PDB file of C-alpha atoms in Angstrom:
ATOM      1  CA  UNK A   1       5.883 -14.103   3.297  1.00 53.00           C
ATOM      2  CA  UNK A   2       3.602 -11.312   0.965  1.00 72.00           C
ATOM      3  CA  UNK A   3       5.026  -9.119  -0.968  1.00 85.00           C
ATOM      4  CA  UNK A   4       4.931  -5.535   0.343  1.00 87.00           C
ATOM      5  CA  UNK A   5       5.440  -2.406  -0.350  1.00 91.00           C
ATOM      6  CA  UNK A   6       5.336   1.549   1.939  1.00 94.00           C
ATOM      7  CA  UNK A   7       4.008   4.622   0.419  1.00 95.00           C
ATOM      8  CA  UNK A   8       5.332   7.437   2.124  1.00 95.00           C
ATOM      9  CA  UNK A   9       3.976  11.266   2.073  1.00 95.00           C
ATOM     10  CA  UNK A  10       5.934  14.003   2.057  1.00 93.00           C
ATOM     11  CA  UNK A  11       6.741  15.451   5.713  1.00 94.00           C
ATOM     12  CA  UNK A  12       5.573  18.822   6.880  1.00 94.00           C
ATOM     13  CA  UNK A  13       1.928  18.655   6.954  1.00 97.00           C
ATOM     14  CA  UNK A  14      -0.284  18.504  10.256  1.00 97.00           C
ATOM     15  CA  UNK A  15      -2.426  16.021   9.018  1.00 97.00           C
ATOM     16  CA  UNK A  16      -2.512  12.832   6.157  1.00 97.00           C
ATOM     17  CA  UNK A  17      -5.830  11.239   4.958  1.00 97.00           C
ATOM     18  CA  UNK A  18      -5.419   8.191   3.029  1.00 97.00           C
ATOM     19  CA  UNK A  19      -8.465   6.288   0.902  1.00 97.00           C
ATOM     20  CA  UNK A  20      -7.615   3.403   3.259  1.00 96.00           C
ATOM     21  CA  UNK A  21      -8.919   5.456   5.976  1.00 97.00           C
ATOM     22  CA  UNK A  22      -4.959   5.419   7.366  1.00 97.00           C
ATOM     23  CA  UNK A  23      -3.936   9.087   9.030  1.00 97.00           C
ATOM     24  CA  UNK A  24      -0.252   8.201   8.970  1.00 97.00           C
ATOM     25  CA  UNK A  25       2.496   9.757   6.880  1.00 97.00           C
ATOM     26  CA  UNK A  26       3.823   6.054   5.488  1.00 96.00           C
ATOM     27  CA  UNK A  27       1.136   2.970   5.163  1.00 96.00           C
ATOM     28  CA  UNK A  28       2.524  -0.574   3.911  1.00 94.00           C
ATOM     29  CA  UNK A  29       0.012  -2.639   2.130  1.00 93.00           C
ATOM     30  CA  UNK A  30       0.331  -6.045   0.236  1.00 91.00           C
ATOM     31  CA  UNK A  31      -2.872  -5.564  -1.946  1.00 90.00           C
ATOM     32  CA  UNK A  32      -2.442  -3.991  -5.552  1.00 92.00           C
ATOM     33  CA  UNK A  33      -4.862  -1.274  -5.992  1.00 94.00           C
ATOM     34  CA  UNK A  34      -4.931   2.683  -6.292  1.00 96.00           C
ATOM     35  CA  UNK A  35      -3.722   4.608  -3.290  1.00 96.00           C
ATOM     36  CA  UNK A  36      -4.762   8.063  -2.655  1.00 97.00           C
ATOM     37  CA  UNK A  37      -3.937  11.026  -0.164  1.00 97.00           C
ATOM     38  CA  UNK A  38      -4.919  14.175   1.265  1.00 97.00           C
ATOM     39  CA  UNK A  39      -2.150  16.331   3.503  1.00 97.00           C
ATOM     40  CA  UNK A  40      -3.321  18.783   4.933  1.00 97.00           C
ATOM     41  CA  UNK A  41      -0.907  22.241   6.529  1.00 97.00           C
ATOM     42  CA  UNK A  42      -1.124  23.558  10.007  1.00 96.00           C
ATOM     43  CA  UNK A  43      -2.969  26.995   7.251  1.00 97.00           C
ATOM     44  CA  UNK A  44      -5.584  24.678   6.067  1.00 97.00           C
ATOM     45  CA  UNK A  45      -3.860  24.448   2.698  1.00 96.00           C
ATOM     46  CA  UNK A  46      -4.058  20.804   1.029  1.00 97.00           C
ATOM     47  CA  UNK A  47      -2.183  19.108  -1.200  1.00 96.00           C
ATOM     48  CA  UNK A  48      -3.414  15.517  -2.824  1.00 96.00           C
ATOM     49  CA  UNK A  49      -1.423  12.803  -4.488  1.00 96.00           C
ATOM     50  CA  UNK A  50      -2.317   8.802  -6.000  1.00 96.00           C
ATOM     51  CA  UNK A  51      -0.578   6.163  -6.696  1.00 94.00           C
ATOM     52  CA  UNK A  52      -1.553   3.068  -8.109  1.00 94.00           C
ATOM     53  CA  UNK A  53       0.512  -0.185  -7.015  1.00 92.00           C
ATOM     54  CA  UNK A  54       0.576  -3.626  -7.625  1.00 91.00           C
ATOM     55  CA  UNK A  55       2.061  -6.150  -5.924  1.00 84.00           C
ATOM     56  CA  UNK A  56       3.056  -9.812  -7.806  1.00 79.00           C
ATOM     57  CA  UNK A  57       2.377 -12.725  -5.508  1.00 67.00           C
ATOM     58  CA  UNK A  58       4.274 -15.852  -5.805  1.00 66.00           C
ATOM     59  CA  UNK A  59       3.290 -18.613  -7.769  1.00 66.00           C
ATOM     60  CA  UNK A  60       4.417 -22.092  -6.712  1.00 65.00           C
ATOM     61  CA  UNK A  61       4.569 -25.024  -8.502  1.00 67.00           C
ATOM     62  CA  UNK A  62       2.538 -28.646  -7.492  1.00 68.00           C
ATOM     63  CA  UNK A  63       5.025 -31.001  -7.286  1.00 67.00           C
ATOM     64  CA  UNK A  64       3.572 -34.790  -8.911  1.00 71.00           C
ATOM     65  CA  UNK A  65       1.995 -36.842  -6.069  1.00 69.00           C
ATOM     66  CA  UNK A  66       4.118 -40.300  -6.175  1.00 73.00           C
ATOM     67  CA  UNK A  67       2.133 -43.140  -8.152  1.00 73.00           C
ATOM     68  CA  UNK A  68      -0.546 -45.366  -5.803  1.00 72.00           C
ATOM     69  CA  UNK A  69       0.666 -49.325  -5.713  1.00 65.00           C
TER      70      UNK A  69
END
């Protein structure tokens, strides 16, 4: 399976606005890349946060094909 990983917002707000387009508190992606979000409070006041993430993949190794006779 990927690699994964959640970011998770702080609760309390009425709304969330990722840069994924996500309007969930906690997204899970398995792509590396910068992550950014908009809360907004039931006043209208916002608060933003980013985080950048990356994710290693696993590498696997070719094993030798046997020899042709």
């Amino acid at each position: 399976a990927c690699e994964s990983t959640t970011l998770t917002a702080s609760g309390g707000f009425a709304t969330y606005r990722w840069n994924t387009g996500q309007t969930t508190q906690a997204i899970s992606t398995t792509a590396s890349g910068s992550f950014a979000l908009t809360a907004t409070a039931s006043n209208g006041c916002t608060a933003t946060a980013s985080q950048t993430v990356t994710i290693s993949q696993p590498t696997f190794a070719a094993a030798p094909l046997p020899a042709q006779t």
